[in-house]
């Protein structure tokens, strides 16, 4: 939920001010420019336009498969968003992408745990079971959530989706006029770069052959999707 909505007419000023605070931080600046480049959101009639379209959701599922992550096409409200084996994908595109980046940010030994050992996520209803798998303290959970959030935004941008909306929704531009807001962004962008999860241009680095083939429009992208769908849409 956006804490302080930014008026549409104020967005150019907010973007310019935020960018000015990133001077001297090349990786963070490159990442932010990619995000800001998705504003204004393209209308639904344009290629890749609209918000949470069926194609956006299909692309988010392909992103999971390109990383070898299995999916199940049912609502996470039936149990978990991630049960240690599959991502449930009967949700908004941005949620699917966010869940993929949870998998990317989690330590490998926690990828087999319910909700990555972070405790129950907002979509999870089997909360007792998710709490039983929790492995991290509150502070570490919050840090990983922030990393996941920013990486998810950058993957939405990579997929040609309006990542700026998730960036705003997850409050990365709350108090955009303050240097401290930009400093928080810089910290996480530089950490993602140091972890090898984004490159110096702010592009995600994982599944890069698939992402590059997708960008070029090559059918090779389909072949590089290594996962598989393990379920059908619930009736």
PDB file of C-alpha atoms in Angstrom:
ATOM      1  CA  UNK A   1       0.000   0.000   0.000  1.00  0.00           C
ATOM      2  CA  UNK A   2       1.350   3.425  -0.937  1.00  0.00           C
ATOM      3  CA  UNK A   3       1.829   5.439   2.225  1.00  0.00           C
ATOM      4  CA  UNK A   4       1.830   8.847   0.521  1.00  0.00           C
ATOM      5  CA  UNK A   5       0.544   8.803  -3.073  1.00  0.00           C
ATOM      6  CA  UNK A   6       2.390  11.031  -5.539  1.00  0.00           C
ATOM      7  CA  UNK A   7       0.107  13.051  -7.790  1.00  0.00           C
ATOM      8  CA  UNK A   8       0.506  12.232 -11.477  1.00  0.00           C
ATOM      9  CA  UNK A   9       1.444  15.839 -12.239  1.00  0.00           C
ATOM     10  CA  UNK A  10       4.203  15.668  -9.610  1.00  0.00           C
ATOM     11  CA  UNK A  11       5.823  12.508 -10.954  1.00  0.00           C
ATOM     12  CA  UNK A  12       8.301  14.221 -13.345  1.00  0.00           C
ATOM     13  CA  UNK A  13       9.518  16.451 -10.503  1.00  0.00           C
ATOM     14  CA  UNK A  14       9.751  13.519  -8.092  1.00  0.00           C
ATOM     15  CA  UNK A  15      11.681  11.375 -10.577  1.00  0.00           C
ATOM     16  CA  UNK A  16      14.118  14.206 -11.333  1.00  0.00           C
ATOM     17  CA  UNK A  17      14.709  14.940  -7.641  1.00  0.00           C
ATOM     18  CA  UNK A  18      15.225  11.275  -6.780  1.00  0.00           C
ATOM     19  CA  UNK A  19      17.657  10.864  -9.669  1.00  0.00           C
ATOM     20  CA  UNK A  20      19.642  13.929  -8.597  1.00  0.00           C
ATOM     21  CA  UNK A  21      20.303  12.290  -5.219  1.00  0.00           C
ATOM     22  CA  UNK A  22      21.886   9.289  -6.990  1.00  0.00           C
ATOM     23  CA  UNK A  23      24.759  11.310  -8.454  1.00  0.00           C
ATOM     24  CA  UNK A  24      28.046   9.444  -7.998  1.00  0.00           C
ATOM     25  CA  UNK A  25      26.384   6.037  -7.596  1.00  0.00           C
ATOM     26  CA  UNK A  26      26.560   4.581 -11.088  1.00  0.00           C
ATOM     27  CA  UNK A  27      24.858   1.228 -10.520  1.00  0.00           C
ATOM     28  CA  UNK A  28      22.003   2.724  -8.524  1.00  0.00           C
ATOM     29  CA  UNK A  29      21.530   5.489 -11.080  1.00  0.00           C
ATOM     30  CA  UNK A  30      21.408   3.007 -13.955  1.00  0.00           C
ATOM     31  CA  UNK A  31      18.885   0.849 -12.100  1.00  0.00           C
ATOM     32  CA  UNK A  32      16.671   3.815 -11.269  1.00  0.00           C
ATOM     33  CA  UNK A  33      16.731   5.116 -14.837  1.00  0.00           C
ATOM     34  CA  UNK A  34      15.471   1.743 -16.027  1.00  0.00           C
ATOM     35  CA  UNK A  35      12.629   1.880 -13.514  1.00  0.00           C
ATOM     36  CA  UNK A  36      11.780   5.524 -14.234  1.00  0.00           C
ATOM     37  CA  UNK A  37      11.723   4.703 -17.940  1.00  0.00           C
ATOM     38  CA  UNK A  38       8.468   2.804 -17.418  1.00  0.00           C
ATOM     39  CA  UNK A  39       6.691   6.056 -16.514  1.00  0.00           C
ATOM     40  CA  UNK A  40       4.195   7.015 -17.767  1.00  0.00           C
ATOM     41  CA  UNK A  41       2.554   3.608 -18.013  1.00  0.00           C
ATOM     42  CA  UNK A  42       1.729   2.671 -21.589  1.00  0.00           C
ATOM     43  CA  UNK A  43      -2.002   2.321 -22.304  1.00  0.00           C
ATOM     44  CA  UNK A  44      -3.493  -1.113 -22.816  1.00  0.00           C
ATOM     45  CA  UNK A  45      -3.775  -0.644 -26.568  1.00  0.00           C
ATOM     46  CA  UNK A  46       0.008  -0.407 -27.036  1.00  0.00           C
ATOM     47  CA  UNK A  47       2.396  -3.398 -27.232  1.00  0.00           C
ATOM     48  CA  UNK A  48       3.221  -4.441 -23.684  1.00  0.00           C
ATOM     49  CA  UNK A  49       0.883  -1.764 -22.338  1.00  0.00           C
ATOM     50  CA  UNK A  50      -1.704  -1.945 -19.611  1.00  0.00           C
ATOM     51  CA  UNK A  51      -1.419  -3.286 -16.079  1.00  0.00           C
ATOM     52  CA  UNK A  52      -1.641  -6.934 -14.999  1.00  0.00           C
ATOM     53  CA  UNK A  53      -2.772  -8.160 -18.395  1.00  0.00           C
ATOM     54  CA  UNK A  54      -3.065 -11.882 -19.215  1.00  0.00           C
ATOM     55  CA  UNK A  55       0.178 -11.587 -21.196  1.00  0.00           C
ATOM     56  CA  UNK A  56       1.912  -9.977 -18.233  1.00  0.00           C
ATOM     57  CA  UNK A  57       0.871 -12.909 -16.062  1.00  0.00           C
ATOM     58  CA  UNK A  58       1.961 -15.424 -18.707  1.00  0.00           C
ATOM     59  CA  UNK A  59       5.362 -13.718 -18.959  1.00  0.00           C
ATOM     60  CA  UNK A  60       5.750 -13.829 -15.179  1.00  0.00           C
ATOM     61  CA  UNK A  61       5.086 -17.584 -15.237  1.00  0.00           C
ATOM     62  CA  UNK A  62       7.650 -17.965 -18.047  1.00  0.00           C
ATOM     63  CA  UNK A  63      10.127 -16.100 -15.870  1.00  0.00           C
ATOM     64  CA  UNK A  64       9.652 -18.704 -13.148  1.00  0.00           C
ATOM     65  CA  UNK A  65      10.113 -21.547 -15.618  1.00  0.00           C
ATOM     66  CA  UNK A  66      13.237 -19.923 -17.084  1.00  0.00           C
ATOM     67  CA  UNK A  67      14.772 -20.216 -13.606  1.00  0.00           C
ATOM     68  CA  UNK A  68      13.710 -23.859 -13.289  1.00  0.00           C
ATOM     69  CA  UNK A  69      10.977 -22.993 -10.780  1.00  0.00           C
ATOM     70  CA  UNK A  70       7.788 -25.038 -11.009  1.00  0.00           C
ATOM     71  CA  UNK A  71       4.380 -23.375 -10.853  1.00  0.00           C
ATOM     72  CA  UNK A  72       0.850 -24.362  -9.959  1.00  0.00           C
ATOM     73  CA  UNK A  73      -2.063 -22.421 -11.421  1.00  0.00           C
ATOM     74  CA  UNK A  74      -4.242 -22.086  -8.343  1.00  0.00           C
ATOM     75  CA  UNK A  75      -4.792 -19.278  -5.809  1.00  0.00           C
ATOM     76  CA  UNK A  76      -2.250 -19.102  -2.977  1.00  0.00           C
ATOM     77  CA  UNK A  77      -5.174 -18.497  -0.634  1.00  0.00           C
ATOM     78  CA  UNK A  78      -5.689 -22.262  -0.681  1.00  0.00           C
ATOM     79  CA  UNK A  79      -2.457 -22.742   1.283  1.00  0.00           C
ATOM     80  CA  UNK A  80       0.862 -21.053   0.491  1.00  0.00           C
ATOM     81  CA  UNK A  81       2.359 -18.788  -2.129  1.00  0.00           C
ATOM     82  CA  UNK A  82       5.445 -21.036  -2.093  1.00  0.00           C
ATOM     83  CA  UNK A  83       5.319 -24.455  -0.474  1.00  0.00           C
ATOM     84  CA  UNK A  84       8.956 -25.355  -1.060  1.00  0.00           C
ATOM     85  CA  UNK A  85       8.169 -26.869  -4.465  1.00  0.00           C
ATOM     86  CA  UNK A  86       5.901 -24.615  -6.537  1.00  0.00           C
ATOM     87  CA  UNK A  87       4.820 -20.994  -6.862  1.00  0.00           C
ATOM     88  CA  UNK A  88       1.055 -20.593  -7.037  1.00  0.00           C
ATOM     89  CA  UNK A  89       0.280 -18.297  -9.934  1.00  0.00           C
ATOM     90  CA  UNK A  90      -3.427 -17.422  -9.864  1.00  0.00           C
ATOM     91  CA  UNK A  91      -2.468 -13.924  -8.697  1.00  0.00           C
ATOM     92  CA  UNK A  92      -1.388 -10.606 -10.209  1.00  0.00           C
ATOM     93  CA  UNK A  93       1.667 -10.594 -12.482  1.00  0.00           C
ATOM     94  CA  UNK A  94       3.635  -8.398 -10.101  1.00  0.00           C
ATOM     95  CA  UNK A  95       3.097 -10.911  -7.270  1.00  0.00           C
ATOM     96  CA  UNK A  96       4.390 -13.783  -9.414  1.00  0.00           C
ATOM     97  CA  UNK A  97       7.518 -11.819 -10.339  1.00  0.00           C
ATOM     98  CA  UNK A  98       8.046 -10.869  -6.698  1.00  0.00           C
ATOM     99  CA  UNK A  99       7.833 -14.529  -5.720  1.00  0.00           C
ATOM    100  CA  UNK A 100      10.443 -15.499  -8.298  1.00  0.00           C
ATOM    101  CA  UNK A 101      12.796 -12.919  -6.831  1.00  0.00           C
ATOM    102  CA  UNK A 102      12.120 -14.280  -3.348  1.00  0.00           C
ATOM    103  CA  UNK A 103      13.504 -17.577  -4.657  1.00  0.00           C
ATOM    104  CA  UNK A 104      16.514 -15.773  -6.130  1.00  0.00           C
ATOM    105  CA  UNK A 105      17.290 -13.834  -2.946  1.00  0.00           C
ATOM    106  CA  UNK A 106      16.793 -16.736  -0.533  1.00  0.00           C
ATOM    107  CA  UNK A 107      19.718 -18.849   0.605  1.00  0.00           C
ATOM    108  CA  UNK A 108      19.594 -22.172  -1.308  1.00  0.00           C
ATOM    109  CA  UNK A 109      18.966 -24.156   1.877  1.00  0.00           C
ATOM    110  CA  UNK A 110      15.792 -22.130   2.503  1.00  0.00           C
ATOM    111  CA  UNK A 111      14.299 -22.618  -0.945  1.00  0.00           C
ATOM    112  CA  UNK A 112      12.744 -25.905   0.165  1.00  0.00           C
ATOM    113  CA  UNK A 113      10.970 -24.233   3.101  1.00  0.00           C
ATOM    114  CA  UNK A 114       7.452 -22.808   3.115  1.00  0.00           C
ATOM    115  CA  UNK A 115       7.641 -19.140   2.087  1.00  0.00           C
ATOM    116  CA  UNK A 116      11.461 -19.430   2.060  1.00  0.00           C
ATOM    117  CA  UNK A 117      11.682 -19.628   5.842  1.00  0.00           C
ATOM    118  CA  UNK A 118      10.559 -16.002   6.208  1.00  0.00           C
ATOM    119  CA  UNK A 119       7.250 -16.738   7.875  1.00  0.00           C
ATOM    120  CA  UNK A 120       3.834 -16.488   6.201  1.00  0.00           C
ATOM    121  CA  UNK A 121       3.517 -14.081   3.305  1.00  0.00           C
ATOM    122  CA  UNK A 122       0.403 -11.931   2.777  1.00  0.00           C
ATOM    123  CA  UNK A 123      -1.208 -14.455   0.407  1.00  0.00           C
ATOM    124  CA  UNK A 124      -0.535 -17.495   2.613  1.00  0.00           C
ATOM    125  CA  UNK A 125      -3.502 -18.792   4.613  1.00  0.00           C
ATOM    126  CA  UNK A 126      -1.862 -21.869   6.180  1.00  0.00           C
ATOM    127  CA  UNK A 127      -0.068 -19.531   8.529  1.00  0.00           C
ATOM    128  CA  UNK A 128       0.711 -21.985  11.323  1.00  0.00           C
ATOM    129  CA  UNK A 129       2.683 -24.225   8.980  1.00  0.00           C
ATOM    130  CA  UNK A 130       4.533 -21.257   7.468  1.00  0.00           C
ATOM    131  CA  UNK A 131       5.459 -19.953  10.916  1.00  0.00           C
ATOM    132  CA  UNK A 132       6.850 -23.368  11.814  1.00  0.00           C
ATOM    133  CA  UNK A 133       9.287 -23.109   8.875  1.00  0.00           C
ATOM    134  CA  UNK A 134      10.483 -19.615   9.768  1.00  0.00           C
ATOM    135  CA  UNK A 135      14.274 -19.424  10.117  1.00  0.00           C
ATOM    136  CA  UNK A 136      15.201 -15.716  10.091  1.00  0.00           C
ATOM    137  CA  UNK A 137      14.783 -12.993  12.674  1.00  0.00           C
ATOM    138  CA  UNK A 138      12.573  -9.986  11.941  1.00  0.00           C
ATOM    139  CA  UNK A 139      15.448  -7.724  10.878  1.00  0.00           C
ATOM    140  CA  UNK A 140      16.886 -10.283   8.452  1.00  0.00           C
ATOM    141  CA  UNK A 141      13.412 -10.986   7.058  1.00  0.00           C
ATOM    142  CA  UNK A 142      12.879  -7.289   6.390  1.00  0.00           C
ATOM    143  CA  UNK A 143      16.252  -6.924   4.707  1.00  0.00           C
ATOM    144  CA  UNK A 144      15.587  -9.871   2.404  1.00  0.00           C
ATOM    145  CA  UNK A 145      12.112  -8.540   1.663  1.00  0.00           C
ATOM    146  CA  UNK A 146      13.631  -5.207   0.592  1.00  0.00           C
ATOM    147  CA  UNK A 147      16.148  -6.933  -1.663  1.00  0.00           C
ATOM    148  CA  UNK A 148      13.389  -9.067  -3.127  1.00  0.00           C
ATOM    149  CA  UNK A 149      11.186  -6.033  -3.703  1.00  0.00           C
ATOM    150  CA  UNK A 150      13.785  -4.072  -5.657  1.00  0.00           C
ATOM    151  CA  UNK A 151      14.920  -7.065  -7.692  1.00  0.00           C
ATOM    152  CA  UNK A 152      11.281  -7.805  -8.516  1.00  0.00           C
ATOM    153  CA  UNK A 153      10.774  -4.267  -9.787  1.00  0.00           C
ATOM    154  CA  UNK A 154      13.842  -4.590 -12.020  1.00  0.00           C
ATOM    155  CA  UNK A 155      12.598  -7.906 -13.379  1.00  0.00           C
ATOM    156  CA  UNK A 156       9.236  -6.317 -14.183  1.00  0.00           C
ATOM    157  CA  UNK A 157      11.121  -3.663 -16.133  1.00  0.00           C
ATOM    158  CA  UNK A 158      13.108  -6.380 -17.916  1.00  0.00           C
ATOM    159  CA  UNK A 159       9.823  -8.020 -18.946  1.00  0.00           C
ATOM    160  CA  UNK A 160       8.565  -4.716 -20.384  1.00  0.00           C
ATOM    161  CA  UNK A 161       6.025  -4.302 -17.586  1.00  0.00           C
ATOM    162  CA  UNK A 162       5.344  -1.068 -15.618  1.00  0.00           C
ATOM    163  CA  UNK A 163       7.833  -1.626 -12.828  1.00  0.00           C
ATOM    164  CA  UNK A 164       7.423   1.968 -11.659  1.00  0.00           C
ATOM    165  CA  UNK A 165       4.016   1.024 -10.223  1.00  0.00           C
ATOM    166  CA  UNK A 166       5.478  -1.664  -7.948  1.00  0.00           C
ATOM    167  CA  UNK A 167       8.286   0.759  -7.072  1.00  0.00           C
ATOM    168  CA  UNK A 168       5.697   3.265  -5.879  1.00  0.00           C
ATOM    169  CA  UNK A 169       3.420   0.668  -4.296  1.00  0.00           C
ATOM    170  CA  UNK A 170       6.297  -0.682  -2.226  1.00  0.00           C
ATOM    171  CA  UNK A 171       7.185   2.849  -1.082  1.00  0.00           C
ATOM    172  CA  UNK A 172      10.653   3.209  -2.578  1.00  0.00           C
ATOM    173  CA  UNK A 173       9.793   6.851  -3.322  1.00  0.00           C
ATOM    174  CA  UNK A 174       8.162   7.686   0.003  1.00  0.00           C
ATOM    175  CA  UNK A 175       9.522  11.166   0.872  1.00  0.00           C
ATOM    176  CA  UNK A 176      11.214  11.297  -2.538  1.00  0.00           C
ATOM    177  CA  UNK A 177      12.589  14.764  -1.806  1.00  0.00           C
ATOM    178  CA  UNK A 178      14.808  13.473   1.030  1.00  0.00           C
ATOM    179  CA  UNK A 179      18.390  12.296   0.410  1.00  0.00           C
ATOM    180  CA  UNK A 180      17.786   9.504   2.948  1.00  0.00           C
ATOM    181  CA  UNK A 181      15.195   7.927   0.645  1.00  0.00           C
ATOM    182  CA  UNK A 182      17.697   7.777  -2.199  1.00  0.00           C
ATOM    183  CA  UNK A 183      20.375   6.492   0.195  1.00  0.00           C
ATOM    184  CA  UNK A 184      18.127   3.563   1.130  1.00  0.00           C
ATOM    185  CA  UNK A 185      17.676   2.758  -2.564  1.00  0.00           C
ATOM    186  CA  UNK A 186      21.419   3.094  -3.227  1.00  0.00           C
ATOM    187  CA  UNK A 187      22.209   0.647  -0.442  1.00  0.00           C
ATOM    188  CA  UNK A 188      19.975  -2.050  -1.860  1.00  0.00           C
ATOM    189  CA  UNK A 189      20.840  -1.476  -5.510  1.00  0.00           C
ATOM    190  CA  UNK A 190      24.541  -1.691  -4.734  1.00  0.00           C
ATOM    191  CA  UNK A 191      24.010  -4.823  -2.657  1.00  0.00           C
ATOM    192  CA  UNK A 192      22.109  -6.512  -5.489  1.00  0.00           C
ATOM    193  CA  UNK A 193      25.014  -5.585  -7.771  1.00  0.00           C
ATOM    194  CA  UNK A 194      27.567  -6.936  -5.283  1.00  0.00           C
ATOM    195  CA  UNK A 195      25.584 -10.186  -5.017  1.00  0.00           C
ATOM    196  CA  UNK A 196      25.652 -10.559  -8.790  1.00  0.00           C
ATOM    197  CA  UNK A 197      21.870 -10.333  -9.118  1.00  0.00           C
ATOM    198  CA  UNK A 198      21.971  -7.207 -11.329  1.00  0.00           C
ATOM    199  CA  UNK A 199      24.670  -5.853 -13.611  1.00  0.00           C
ATOM    200  CA  UNK A 200      26.156  -2.360 -13.852  1.00  0.00           C
ATOM    201  CA  UNK A 201      23.282  -1.329 -16.134  1.00  0.00           C
ATOM    202  CA  UNK A 202      20.657  -2.413 -13.607  1.00  0.00           C
ATOM    203  CA  UNK A 203      19.587  -5.468 -15.620  1.00  0.00           C
ATOM    204  CA  UNK A 204      18.928  -8.713 -13.737  1.00  0.00           C
ATOM    205  CA  UNK A 205      21.687 -11.223 -14.421  1.00  0.00           C
ATOM    206  CA  UNK A 206      19.998 -14.595 -13.824  1.00  0.00           C
ATOM    207  CA  UNK A 207      18.413 -16.505 -16.713  1.00  0.00           C
ATOM    208  CA  UNK A 208      20.219 -14.025 -18.968  1.00  0.00           C
ATOM    209  CA  UNK A 209      20.240 -16.265 -22.076  1.00  0.00           C
ATOM    210  CA  UNK A 210      16.448 -16.529 -21.779  1.00  0.00           C
ATOM    211  CA  UNK A 211      16.067 -12.797 -21.141  1.00  0.00           C
ATOM    212  CA  UNK A 212      18.302 -11.921 -24.091  1.00  0.00           C
ATOM    213  CA  UNK A 213      16.457 -14.321 -26.401  1.00  0.00           C
ATOM    214  CA  UNK A 214      13.158 -12.886 -25.209  1.00  0.00           C
ATOM    215  CA  UNK A 215      14.359  -9.346 -25.916  1.00  0.00           C
ATOM    216  CA  UNK A 216      15.355 -10.294 -29.449  1.00  0.00           C
ATOM    217  CA  UNK A 217      12.034 -12.014 -30.072  1.00  0.00           C
ATOM    218  CA  UNK A 218      13.804 -15.303 -30.707  1.00  0.00           C
ATOM    219  CA  UNK A 219      11.881 -18.580 -30.232  1.00  0.00           C
ATOM    220  CA  UNK A 220      14.997 -19.747 -28.390  1.00  0.00           C
ATOM    221  CA  UNK A 221      13.487 -18.187 -25.268  1.00  0.00           C
ATOM    222  CA  UNK A 222      10.846 -20.916 -25.135  1.00  0.00           C
ATOM    223  CA  UNK A 223      13.464 -23.650 -25.275  1.00  0.00           C
ATOM    224  CA  UNK A 224      15.354 -22.027 -22.427  1.00  0.00           C
ATOM    225  CA  UNK A 225      12.370 -22.198 -20.084  1.00  0.00           C
ATOM    226  CA  UNK A 226      13.574 -25.090 -17.982  1.00  0.00           C
ATOM    227  CA  UNK A 227      10.666 -25.444 -15.575  1.00  0.00           C
ATOM    228  CA  UNK A 228       7.209 -26.815 -16.179  1.00  0.00           C
ATOM    229  CA  UNK A 229       3.669 -26.085 -15.102  1.00  0.00           C
ATOM    230  CA  UNK A 230       2.567 -28.731 -12.616  1.00  0.00           C
ATOM    231  CA  UNK A 231      -1.108 -27.926 -12.274  1.00  0.00           C
ATOM    232  CA  UNK A 232      -4.256 -26.625 -13.917  1.00  0.00           C
ATOM    233  CA  UNK A 233      -6.384 -23.635 -13.102  1.00  0.00           C
ATOM    234  CA  UNK A 234      -8.727 -24.474 -10.270  1.00  0.00           C
ATOM    235  CA  UNK A 235     -12.351 -24.773 -11.235  1.00  0.00           C
TER     236      UNK A 235
END
